[in-house]
mmCIF file of C-alpha atoms in Angstrom:
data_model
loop_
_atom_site.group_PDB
_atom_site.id
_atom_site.type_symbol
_atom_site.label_atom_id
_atom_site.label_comp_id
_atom_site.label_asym_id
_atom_site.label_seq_id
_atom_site.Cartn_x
_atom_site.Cartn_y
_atom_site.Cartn_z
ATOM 1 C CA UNK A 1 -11.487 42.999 32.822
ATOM 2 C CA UNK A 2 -13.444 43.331 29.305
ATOM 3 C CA UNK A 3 -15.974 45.976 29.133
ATOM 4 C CA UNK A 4 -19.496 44.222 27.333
ATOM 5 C CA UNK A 5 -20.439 47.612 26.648
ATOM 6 C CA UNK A 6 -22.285 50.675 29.105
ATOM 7 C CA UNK A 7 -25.282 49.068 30.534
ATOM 8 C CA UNK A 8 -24.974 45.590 29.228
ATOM 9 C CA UNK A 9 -23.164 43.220 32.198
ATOM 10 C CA UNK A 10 -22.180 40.073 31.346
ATOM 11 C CA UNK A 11 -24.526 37.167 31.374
ATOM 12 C CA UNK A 12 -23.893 33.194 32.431
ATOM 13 C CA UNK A 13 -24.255 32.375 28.506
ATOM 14 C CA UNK A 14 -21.101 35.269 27.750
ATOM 15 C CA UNK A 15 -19.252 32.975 30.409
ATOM 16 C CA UNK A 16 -20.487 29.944 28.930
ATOM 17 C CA UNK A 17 -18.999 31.046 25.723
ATOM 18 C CA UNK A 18 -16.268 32.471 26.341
ATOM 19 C CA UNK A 19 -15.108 29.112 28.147
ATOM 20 C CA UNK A 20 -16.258 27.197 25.583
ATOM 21 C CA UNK A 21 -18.529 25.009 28.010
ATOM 22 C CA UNK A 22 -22.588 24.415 28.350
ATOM 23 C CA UNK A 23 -24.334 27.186 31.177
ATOM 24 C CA UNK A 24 -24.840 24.569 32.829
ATOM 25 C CA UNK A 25 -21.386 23.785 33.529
ATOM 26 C CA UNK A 26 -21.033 27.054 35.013
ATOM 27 C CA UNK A 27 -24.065 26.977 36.763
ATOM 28 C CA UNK A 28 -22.157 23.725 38.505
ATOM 29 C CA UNK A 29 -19.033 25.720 39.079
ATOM 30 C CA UNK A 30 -21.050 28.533 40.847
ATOM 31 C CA UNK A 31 -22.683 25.929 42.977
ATOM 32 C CA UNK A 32 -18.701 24.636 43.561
ATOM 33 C CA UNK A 33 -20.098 20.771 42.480
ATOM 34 C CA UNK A 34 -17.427 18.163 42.816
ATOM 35 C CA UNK A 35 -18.378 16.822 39.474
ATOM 36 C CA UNK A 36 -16.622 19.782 37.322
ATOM 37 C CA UNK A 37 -13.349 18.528 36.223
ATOM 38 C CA UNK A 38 -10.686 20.943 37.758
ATOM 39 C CA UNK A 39 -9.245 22.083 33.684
ATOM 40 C CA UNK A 40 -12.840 22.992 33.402
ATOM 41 C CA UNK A 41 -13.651 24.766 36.543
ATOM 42 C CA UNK A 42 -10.164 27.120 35.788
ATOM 43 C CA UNK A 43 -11.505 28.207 32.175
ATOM 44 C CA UNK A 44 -15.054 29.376 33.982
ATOM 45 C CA UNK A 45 -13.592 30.866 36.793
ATOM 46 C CA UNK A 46 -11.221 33.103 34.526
ATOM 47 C CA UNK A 47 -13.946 33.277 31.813
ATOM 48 C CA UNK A 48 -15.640 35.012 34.861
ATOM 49 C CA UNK A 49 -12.659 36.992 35.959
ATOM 50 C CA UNK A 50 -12.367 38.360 32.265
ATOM 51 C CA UNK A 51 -15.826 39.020 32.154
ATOM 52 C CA UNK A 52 -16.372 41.098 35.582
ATOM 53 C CA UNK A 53 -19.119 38.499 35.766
ATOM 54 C CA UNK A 54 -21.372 38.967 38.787
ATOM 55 C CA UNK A 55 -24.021 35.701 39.130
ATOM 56 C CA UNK A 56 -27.565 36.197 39.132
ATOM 57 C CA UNK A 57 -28.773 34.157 42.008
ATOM 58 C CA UNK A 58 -32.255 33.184 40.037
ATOM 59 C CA UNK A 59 -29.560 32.647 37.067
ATOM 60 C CA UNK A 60 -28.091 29.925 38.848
ATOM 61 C CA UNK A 61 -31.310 28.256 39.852
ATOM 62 C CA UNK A 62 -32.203 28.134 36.676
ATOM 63 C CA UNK A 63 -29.225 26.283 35.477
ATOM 64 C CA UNK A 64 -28.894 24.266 37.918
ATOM 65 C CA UNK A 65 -30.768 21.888 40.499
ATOM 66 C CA UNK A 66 -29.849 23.989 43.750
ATOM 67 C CA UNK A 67 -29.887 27.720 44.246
ATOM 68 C CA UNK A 68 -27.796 27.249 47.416
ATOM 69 C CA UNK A 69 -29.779 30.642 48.998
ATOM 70 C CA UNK A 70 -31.200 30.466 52.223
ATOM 71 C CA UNK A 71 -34.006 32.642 53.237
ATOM 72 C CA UNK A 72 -33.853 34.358 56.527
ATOM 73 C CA UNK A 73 -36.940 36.312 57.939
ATOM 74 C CA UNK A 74 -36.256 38.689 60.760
ATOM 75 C CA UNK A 75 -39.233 40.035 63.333
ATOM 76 C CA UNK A 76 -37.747 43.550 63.010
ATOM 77 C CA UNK A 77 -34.209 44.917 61.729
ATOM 78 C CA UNK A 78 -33.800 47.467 64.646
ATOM 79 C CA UNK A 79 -33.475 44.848 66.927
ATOM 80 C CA UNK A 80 -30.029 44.203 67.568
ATOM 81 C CA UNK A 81 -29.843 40.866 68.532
ATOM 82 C CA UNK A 82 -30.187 39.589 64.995
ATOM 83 C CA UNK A 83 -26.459 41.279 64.170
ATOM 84 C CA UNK A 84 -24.677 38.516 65.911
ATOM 85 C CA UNK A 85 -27.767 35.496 65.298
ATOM 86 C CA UNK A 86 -26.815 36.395 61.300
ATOM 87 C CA UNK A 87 -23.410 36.146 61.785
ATOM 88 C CA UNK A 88 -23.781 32.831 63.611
ATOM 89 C CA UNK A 89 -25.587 31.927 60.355
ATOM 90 C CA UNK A 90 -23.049 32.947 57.824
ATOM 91 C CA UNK A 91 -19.981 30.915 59.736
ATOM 92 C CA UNK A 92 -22.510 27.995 59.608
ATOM 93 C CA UNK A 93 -23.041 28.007 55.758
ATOM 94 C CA UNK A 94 -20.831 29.567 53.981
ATOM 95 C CA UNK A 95 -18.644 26.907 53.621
ATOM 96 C CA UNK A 96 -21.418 24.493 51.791
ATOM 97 C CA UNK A 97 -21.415 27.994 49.709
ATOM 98 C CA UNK A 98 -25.084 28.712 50.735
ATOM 99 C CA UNK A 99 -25.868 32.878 50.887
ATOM 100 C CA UNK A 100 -28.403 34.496 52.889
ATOM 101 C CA UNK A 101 -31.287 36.380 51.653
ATOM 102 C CA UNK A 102 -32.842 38.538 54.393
ATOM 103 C CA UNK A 103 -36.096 39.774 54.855
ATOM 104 C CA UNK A 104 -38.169 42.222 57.650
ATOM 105 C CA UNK A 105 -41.430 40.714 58.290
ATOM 106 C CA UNK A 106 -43.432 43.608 58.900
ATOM 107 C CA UNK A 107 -41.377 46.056 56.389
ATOM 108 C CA UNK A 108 -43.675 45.452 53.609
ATOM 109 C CA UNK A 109 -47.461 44.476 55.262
ATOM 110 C CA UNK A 110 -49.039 47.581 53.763
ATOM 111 C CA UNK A 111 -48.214 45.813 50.400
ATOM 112 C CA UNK A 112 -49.829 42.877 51.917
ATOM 113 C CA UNK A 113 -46.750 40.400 50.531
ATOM 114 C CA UNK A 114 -45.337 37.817 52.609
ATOM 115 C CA UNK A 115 -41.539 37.586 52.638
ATOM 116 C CA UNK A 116 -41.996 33.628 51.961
ATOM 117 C CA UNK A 117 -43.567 34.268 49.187
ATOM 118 C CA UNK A 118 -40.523 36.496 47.840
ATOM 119 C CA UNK A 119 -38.123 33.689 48.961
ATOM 120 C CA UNK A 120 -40.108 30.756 46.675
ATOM 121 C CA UNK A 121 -39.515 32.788 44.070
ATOM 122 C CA UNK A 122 -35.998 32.399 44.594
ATOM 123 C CA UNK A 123 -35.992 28.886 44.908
ATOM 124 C CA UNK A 124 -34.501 28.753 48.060
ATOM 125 C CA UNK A 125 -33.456 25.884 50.461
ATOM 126 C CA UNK A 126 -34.670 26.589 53.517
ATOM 127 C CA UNK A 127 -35.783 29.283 55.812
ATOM 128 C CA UNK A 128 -34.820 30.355 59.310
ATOM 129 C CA UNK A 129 -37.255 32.422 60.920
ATOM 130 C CA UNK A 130 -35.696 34.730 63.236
ATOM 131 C CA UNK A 131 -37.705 35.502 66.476
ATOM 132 C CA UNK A 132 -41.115 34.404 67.174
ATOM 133 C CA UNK A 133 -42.914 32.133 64.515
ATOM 134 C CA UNK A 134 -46.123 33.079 62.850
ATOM 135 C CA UNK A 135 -48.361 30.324 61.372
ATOM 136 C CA UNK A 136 -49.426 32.988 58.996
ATOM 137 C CA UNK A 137 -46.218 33.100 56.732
ATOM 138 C CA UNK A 138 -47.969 29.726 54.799
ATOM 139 C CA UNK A 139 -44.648 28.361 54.721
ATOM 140 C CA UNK A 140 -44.730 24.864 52.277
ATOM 141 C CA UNK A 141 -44.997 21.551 54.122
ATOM 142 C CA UNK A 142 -41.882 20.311 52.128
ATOM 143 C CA UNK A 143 -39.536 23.454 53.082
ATOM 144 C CA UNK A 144 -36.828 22.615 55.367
ATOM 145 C CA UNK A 145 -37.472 25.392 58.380
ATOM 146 C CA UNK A 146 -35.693 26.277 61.536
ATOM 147 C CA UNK A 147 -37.111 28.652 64.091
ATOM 148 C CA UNK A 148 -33.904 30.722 65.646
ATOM 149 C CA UNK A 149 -34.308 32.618 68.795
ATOM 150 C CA UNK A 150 -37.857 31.902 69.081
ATOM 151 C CA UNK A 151 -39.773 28.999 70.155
ATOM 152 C CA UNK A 152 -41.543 27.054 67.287
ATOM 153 C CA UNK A 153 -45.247 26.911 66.985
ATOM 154 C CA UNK A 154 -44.792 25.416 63.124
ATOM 155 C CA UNK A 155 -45.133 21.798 62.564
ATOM 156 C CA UNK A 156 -41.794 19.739 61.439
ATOM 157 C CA UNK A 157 -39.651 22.845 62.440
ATOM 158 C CA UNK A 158 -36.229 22.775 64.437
ATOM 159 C CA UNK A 159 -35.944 25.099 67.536
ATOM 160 C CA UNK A 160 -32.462 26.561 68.151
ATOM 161 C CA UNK A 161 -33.134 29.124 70.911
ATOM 162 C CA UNK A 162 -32.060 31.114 74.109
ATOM 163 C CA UNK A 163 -32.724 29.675 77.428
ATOM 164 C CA UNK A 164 -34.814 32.325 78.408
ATOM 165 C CA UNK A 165 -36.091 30.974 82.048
ATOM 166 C CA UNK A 166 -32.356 30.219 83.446
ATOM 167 C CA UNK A 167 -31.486 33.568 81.603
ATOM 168 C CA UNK A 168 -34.005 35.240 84.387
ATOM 169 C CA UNK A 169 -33.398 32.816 87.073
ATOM 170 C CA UNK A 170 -29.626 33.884 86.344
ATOM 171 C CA UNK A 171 -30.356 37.718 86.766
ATOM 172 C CA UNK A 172 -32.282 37.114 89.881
ATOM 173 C CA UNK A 173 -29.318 35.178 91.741
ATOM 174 C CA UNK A 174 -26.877 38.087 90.989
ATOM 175 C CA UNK A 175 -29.244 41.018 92.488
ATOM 176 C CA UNK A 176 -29.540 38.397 95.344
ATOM 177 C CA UNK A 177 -25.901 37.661 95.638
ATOM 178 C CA UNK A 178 -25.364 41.727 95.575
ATOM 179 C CA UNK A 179 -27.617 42.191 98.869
ATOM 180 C CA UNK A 180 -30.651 43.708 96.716
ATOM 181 C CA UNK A 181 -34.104 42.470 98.231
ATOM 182 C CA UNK A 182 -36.688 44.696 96.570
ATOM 183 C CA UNK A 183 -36.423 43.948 92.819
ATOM 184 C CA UNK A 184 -37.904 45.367 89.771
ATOM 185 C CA UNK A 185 -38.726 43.645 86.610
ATOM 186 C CA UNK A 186 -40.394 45.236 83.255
ATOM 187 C CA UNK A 187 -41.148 43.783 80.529
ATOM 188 C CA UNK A 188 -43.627 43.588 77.551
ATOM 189 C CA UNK A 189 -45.631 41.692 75.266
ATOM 190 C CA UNK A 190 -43.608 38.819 74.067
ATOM 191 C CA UNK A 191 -43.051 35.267 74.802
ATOM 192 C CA UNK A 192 -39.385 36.055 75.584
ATOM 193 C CA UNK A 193 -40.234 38.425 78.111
ATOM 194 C CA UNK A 194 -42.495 36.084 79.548
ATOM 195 C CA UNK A 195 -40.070 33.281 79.835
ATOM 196 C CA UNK A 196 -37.411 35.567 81.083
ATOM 197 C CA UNK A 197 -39.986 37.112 84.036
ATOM 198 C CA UNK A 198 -40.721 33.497 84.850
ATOM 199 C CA UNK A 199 -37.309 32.848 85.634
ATOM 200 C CA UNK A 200 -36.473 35.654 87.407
ATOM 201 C CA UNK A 201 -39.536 35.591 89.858
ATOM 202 C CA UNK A 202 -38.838 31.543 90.133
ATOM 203 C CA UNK A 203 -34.898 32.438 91.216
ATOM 204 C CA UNK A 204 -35.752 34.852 93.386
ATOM 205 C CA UNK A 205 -36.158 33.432 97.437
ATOM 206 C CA UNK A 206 -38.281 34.226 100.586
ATOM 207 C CA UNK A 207 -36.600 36.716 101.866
ATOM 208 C CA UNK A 208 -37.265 39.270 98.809
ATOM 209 C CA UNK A 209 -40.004 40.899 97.213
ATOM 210 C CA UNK A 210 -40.397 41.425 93.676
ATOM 211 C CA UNK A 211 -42.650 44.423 91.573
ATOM 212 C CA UNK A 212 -43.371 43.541 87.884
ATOM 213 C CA UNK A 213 -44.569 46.302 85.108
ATOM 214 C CA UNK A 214 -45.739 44.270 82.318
ATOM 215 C CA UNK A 215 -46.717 46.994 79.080
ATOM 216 C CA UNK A 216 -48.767 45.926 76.136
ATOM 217 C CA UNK A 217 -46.700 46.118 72.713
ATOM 218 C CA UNK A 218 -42.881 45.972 71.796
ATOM 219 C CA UNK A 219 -40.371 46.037 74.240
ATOM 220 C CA UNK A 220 -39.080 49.106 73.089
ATOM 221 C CA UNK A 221 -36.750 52.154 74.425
ATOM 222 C CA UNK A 222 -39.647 53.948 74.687
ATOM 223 C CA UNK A 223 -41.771 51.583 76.640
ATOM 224 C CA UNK A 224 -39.264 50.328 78.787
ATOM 225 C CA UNK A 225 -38.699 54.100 80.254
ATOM 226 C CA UNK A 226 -42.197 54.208 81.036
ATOM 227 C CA UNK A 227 -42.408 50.982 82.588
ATOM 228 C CA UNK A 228 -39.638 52.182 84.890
ATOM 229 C CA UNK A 229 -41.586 55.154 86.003
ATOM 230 C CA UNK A 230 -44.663 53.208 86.584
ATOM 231 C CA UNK A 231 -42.622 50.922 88.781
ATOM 232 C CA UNK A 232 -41.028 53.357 90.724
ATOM 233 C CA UNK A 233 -44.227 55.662 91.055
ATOM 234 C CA UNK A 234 -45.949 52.405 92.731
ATOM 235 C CA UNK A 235 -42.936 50.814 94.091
ATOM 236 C CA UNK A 236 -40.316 53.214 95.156
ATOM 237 C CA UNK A 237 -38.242 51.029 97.418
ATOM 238 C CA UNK A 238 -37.117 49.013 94.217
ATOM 239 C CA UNK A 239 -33.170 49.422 94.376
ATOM 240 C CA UNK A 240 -32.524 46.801 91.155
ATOM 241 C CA UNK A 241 -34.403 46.316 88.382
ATOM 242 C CA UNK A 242 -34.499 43.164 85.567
ATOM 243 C CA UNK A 243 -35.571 44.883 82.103
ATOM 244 C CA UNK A 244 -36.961 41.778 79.563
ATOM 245 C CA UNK A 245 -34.013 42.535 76.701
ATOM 246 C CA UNK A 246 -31.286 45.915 76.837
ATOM 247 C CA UNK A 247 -33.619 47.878 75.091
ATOM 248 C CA UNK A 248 -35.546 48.229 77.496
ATOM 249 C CA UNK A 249 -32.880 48.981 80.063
ATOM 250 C CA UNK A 250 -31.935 51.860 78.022
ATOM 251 C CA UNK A 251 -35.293 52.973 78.795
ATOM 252 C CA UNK A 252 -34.641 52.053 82.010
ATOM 253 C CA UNK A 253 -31.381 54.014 82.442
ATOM 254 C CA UNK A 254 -32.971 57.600 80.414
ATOM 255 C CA UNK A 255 -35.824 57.656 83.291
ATOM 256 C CA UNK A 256 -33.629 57.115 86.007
ATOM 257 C CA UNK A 257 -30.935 59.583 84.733
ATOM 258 C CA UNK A 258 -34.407 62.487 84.400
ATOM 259 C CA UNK A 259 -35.148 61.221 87.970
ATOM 260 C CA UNK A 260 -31.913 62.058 89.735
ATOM 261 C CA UNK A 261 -31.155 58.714 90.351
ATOM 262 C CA UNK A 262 -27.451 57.381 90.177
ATOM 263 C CA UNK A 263 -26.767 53.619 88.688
ATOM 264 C CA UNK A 264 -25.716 51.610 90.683
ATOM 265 C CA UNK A 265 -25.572 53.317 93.441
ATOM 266 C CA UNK A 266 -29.386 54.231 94.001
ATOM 267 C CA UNK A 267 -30.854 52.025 91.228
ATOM 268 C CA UNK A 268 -29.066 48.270 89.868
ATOM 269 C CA UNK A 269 -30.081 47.688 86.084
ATOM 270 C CA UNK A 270 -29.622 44.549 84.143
ATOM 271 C CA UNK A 271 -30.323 43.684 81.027
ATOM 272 C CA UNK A 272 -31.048 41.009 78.289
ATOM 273 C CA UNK A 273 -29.471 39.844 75.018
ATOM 274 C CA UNK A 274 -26.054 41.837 75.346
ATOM 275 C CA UNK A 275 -26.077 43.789 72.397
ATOM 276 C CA UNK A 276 -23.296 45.739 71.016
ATOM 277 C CA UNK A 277 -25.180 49.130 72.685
ATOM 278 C CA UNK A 278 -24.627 46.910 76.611
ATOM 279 C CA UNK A 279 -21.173 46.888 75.803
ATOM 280 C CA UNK A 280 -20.019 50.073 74.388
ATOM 281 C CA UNK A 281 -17.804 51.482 77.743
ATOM 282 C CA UNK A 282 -20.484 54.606 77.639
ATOM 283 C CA UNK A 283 -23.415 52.505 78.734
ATOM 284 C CA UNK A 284 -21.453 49.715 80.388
ATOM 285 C CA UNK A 285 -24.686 47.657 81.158
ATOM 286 C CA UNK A 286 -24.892 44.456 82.976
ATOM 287 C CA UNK A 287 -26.761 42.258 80.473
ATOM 288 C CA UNK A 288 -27.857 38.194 80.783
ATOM 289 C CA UNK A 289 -25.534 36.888 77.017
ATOM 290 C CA UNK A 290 -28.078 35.031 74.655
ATOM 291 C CA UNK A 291 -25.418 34.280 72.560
ATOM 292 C CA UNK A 292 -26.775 34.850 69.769
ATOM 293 C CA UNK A 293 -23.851 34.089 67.631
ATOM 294 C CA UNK A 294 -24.106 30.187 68.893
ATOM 295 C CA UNK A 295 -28.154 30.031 68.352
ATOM 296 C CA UNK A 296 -27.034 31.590 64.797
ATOM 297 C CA UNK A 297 -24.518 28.443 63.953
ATOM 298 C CA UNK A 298 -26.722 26.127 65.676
ATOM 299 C CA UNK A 299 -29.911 27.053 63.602
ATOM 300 C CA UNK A 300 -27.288 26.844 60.181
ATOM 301 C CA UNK A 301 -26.088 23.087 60.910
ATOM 302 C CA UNK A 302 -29.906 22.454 61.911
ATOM 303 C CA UNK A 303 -31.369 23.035 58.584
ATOM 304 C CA UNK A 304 -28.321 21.866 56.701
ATOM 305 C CA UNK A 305 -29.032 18.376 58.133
ATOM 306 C CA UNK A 306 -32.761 19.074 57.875
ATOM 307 C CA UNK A 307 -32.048 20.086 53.800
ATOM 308 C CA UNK A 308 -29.863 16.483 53.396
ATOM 309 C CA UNK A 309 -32.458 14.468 55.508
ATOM 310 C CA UNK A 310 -35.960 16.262 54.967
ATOM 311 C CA UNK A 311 -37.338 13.173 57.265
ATOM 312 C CA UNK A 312 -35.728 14.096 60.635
ATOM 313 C CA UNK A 313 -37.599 14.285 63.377
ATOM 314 C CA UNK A 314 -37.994 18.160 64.424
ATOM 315 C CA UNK A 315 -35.969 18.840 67.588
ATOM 316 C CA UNK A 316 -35.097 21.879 70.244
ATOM 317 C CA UNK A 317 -31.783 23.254 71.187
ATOM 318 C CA UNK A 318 -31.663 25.284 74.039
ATOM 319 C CA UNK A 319 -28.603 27.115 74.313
ATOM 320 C CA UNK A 320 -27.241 28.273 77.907
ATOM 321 C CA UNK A 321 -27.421 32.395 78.488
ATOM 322 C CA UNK A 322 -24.417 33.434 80.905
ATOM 323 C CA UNK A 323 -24.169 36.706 82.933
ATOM 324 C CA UNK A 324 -21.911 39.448 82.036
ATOM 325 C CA UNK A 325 -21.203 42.038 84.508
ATOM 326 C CA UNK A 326 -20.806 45.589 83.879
ATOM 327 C CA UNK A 327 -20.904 48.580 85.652
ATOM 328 C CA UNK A 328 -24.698 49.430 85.979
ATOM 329 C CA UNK A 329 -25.147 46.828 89.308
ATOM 330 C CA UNK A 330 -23.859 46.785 92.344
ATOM 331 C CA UNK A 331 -23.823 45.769 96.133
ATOM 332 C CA UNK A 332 -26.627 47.152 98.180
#
């Protein structure tokens, strides 16, 4: 490695020279372009070895034609679902040599800046919105979009979601199948959580009764604790509860520990998304699988077809949940 000197890193025109080749050449090895001769390529690529030489993505736009940088917007980084949906994402492109760019949606609206707007900027090739679409974001009409975990509202947009409504239907059958007949769901404001408590009232049959606690805002820790004490306040022969994403169930499981109450053998508790937290043997919840990591890949190939064919016709994926069970239900 050859030091350029304390505070002065090396630039795509000190790896142009030192390879004795045009920036743009190197911009097309960067991008890994097929039309690089291979004695070529091996002079950049140790030019940059020599160098320490760490691209600047906007660098390589420049250069080049493609910045091969995908923008990803995320509804909120403390939800953990998006862990395994980004991962989904990087097995998806990283072999066309695409890297993410990642923004929080709401991180910076007392700046009043869009993250789109940031992600123009950098030239990027798509976007996958993460969540629930806004029509706000002013998103270009030519930008290759997909909508991941959500369900689109944004014209020429691919869907690659959860299927929410047989995710609920599927929590439903197994408090059934366990003997429970008085069932509890909470939930808050979100179209998930609405498609979820669809399902689960739909799945369950005549010969049980379901309470629903609905709670304006996020489904948060927080609100999913005090859903469960409004439910059991005004429903206290509710022996399993449904909580709209594991979150929530936490909640769900902090109220019921303050109560007294044993899980699973007073109160059942299932969750949604199964998050890393569901499965850590400490918690040990029984959570409906979104699989995320499968929504993630899906939503990749999506808008890499969508990026070679800009006039597809926009289409939804609906992945299939599946139950895992845990330890926090049981028989009645």
């Amino acid at each position: 490695m050859q030091i350029m000197g304390a505070g002065k890193p090396a630039t795509i025109y000190d790896v142009a020279a030192r390879a004795g080749v045009s920036k743009s050449l190197v911009s097309l090895v960067l991008q890994r372009s097929p039309r690089v001769s291979q004695q070529r390529r091996e002079a950049v690529l140790k030019a940059i070895q020599e160098l320490d030489y760490r691209p600047s993505t906007a660098a390589v736009s420049l250069a080049g034609t493609r910045s091969r940088t995908i923008g990803v917007v995320l509804d909120d980084f403390r939800n953990q679902w998006f862990v395994d949906l980004l991962t989904g994402l990087r097995e998806a492109l990283q072999d066309q040599g695409h890297r993410l760019v990642v923004a929080d949606r709401f991180l910076n609206t007392g700046l009043d800046v869009s993250p789109v707007e940031g992600f123009l900027s950098m030239r990027v090739e798509g976007i996958v919105i993460a969540g629930e679409p806004d029509t706000d974001l002013a998103i270009p009409a030519s930008m290759p979009v997909v909508v991941a975990g959500g369900r689109a509202t944004l014209p020429r947009a691919d869907t690659v979601a959860n299927d929410d409504r047989a995710g609920g239907a599927m929590a439903a059958e197994h408090l059934l199948t366990l003997g429970h007949t008085h069932l509890g769901f909470i939930g808050a404001s979100s179209a998930a959580s609405d498609e979820r408590r669809t399902g689960f009232t739909a799945g369950v049959d005549d010969n049980a009764e379901v309470a629903m606690i609905v709670l304006p805002g996020e489904p948060t820790e927080e609100a999913g604790s005090r859903a469960l004490a409004q439910l059991l306040d005004e429903h206290p022969e509710v022996t399993a509860v449904f909580a709209a994403n594991d979150v929530m169930a936490l909640g769900a499981l902090s109220e019921l520990a303050e109560r007294g109450l044993r899980v699973p053998e007073d109160v059942s508790v299932i969750g949604y998304d199964d998050t890393p937290l569901a499965a850590t043997r400490y918690v040990g919840l029984t959570s409906i699988d979104d699989r995320s990591v499968e929504i993630g890949r899906g939503a990749g190939e999506r808008l890499l077809a969508r990026i070679a064919d800009p006039g597809l016709a926009a289409t939804e994926v609906l992945v299939e949940p599946r139950l895992v069970a845990r330890r926090t239900t049981a028989a009645r």
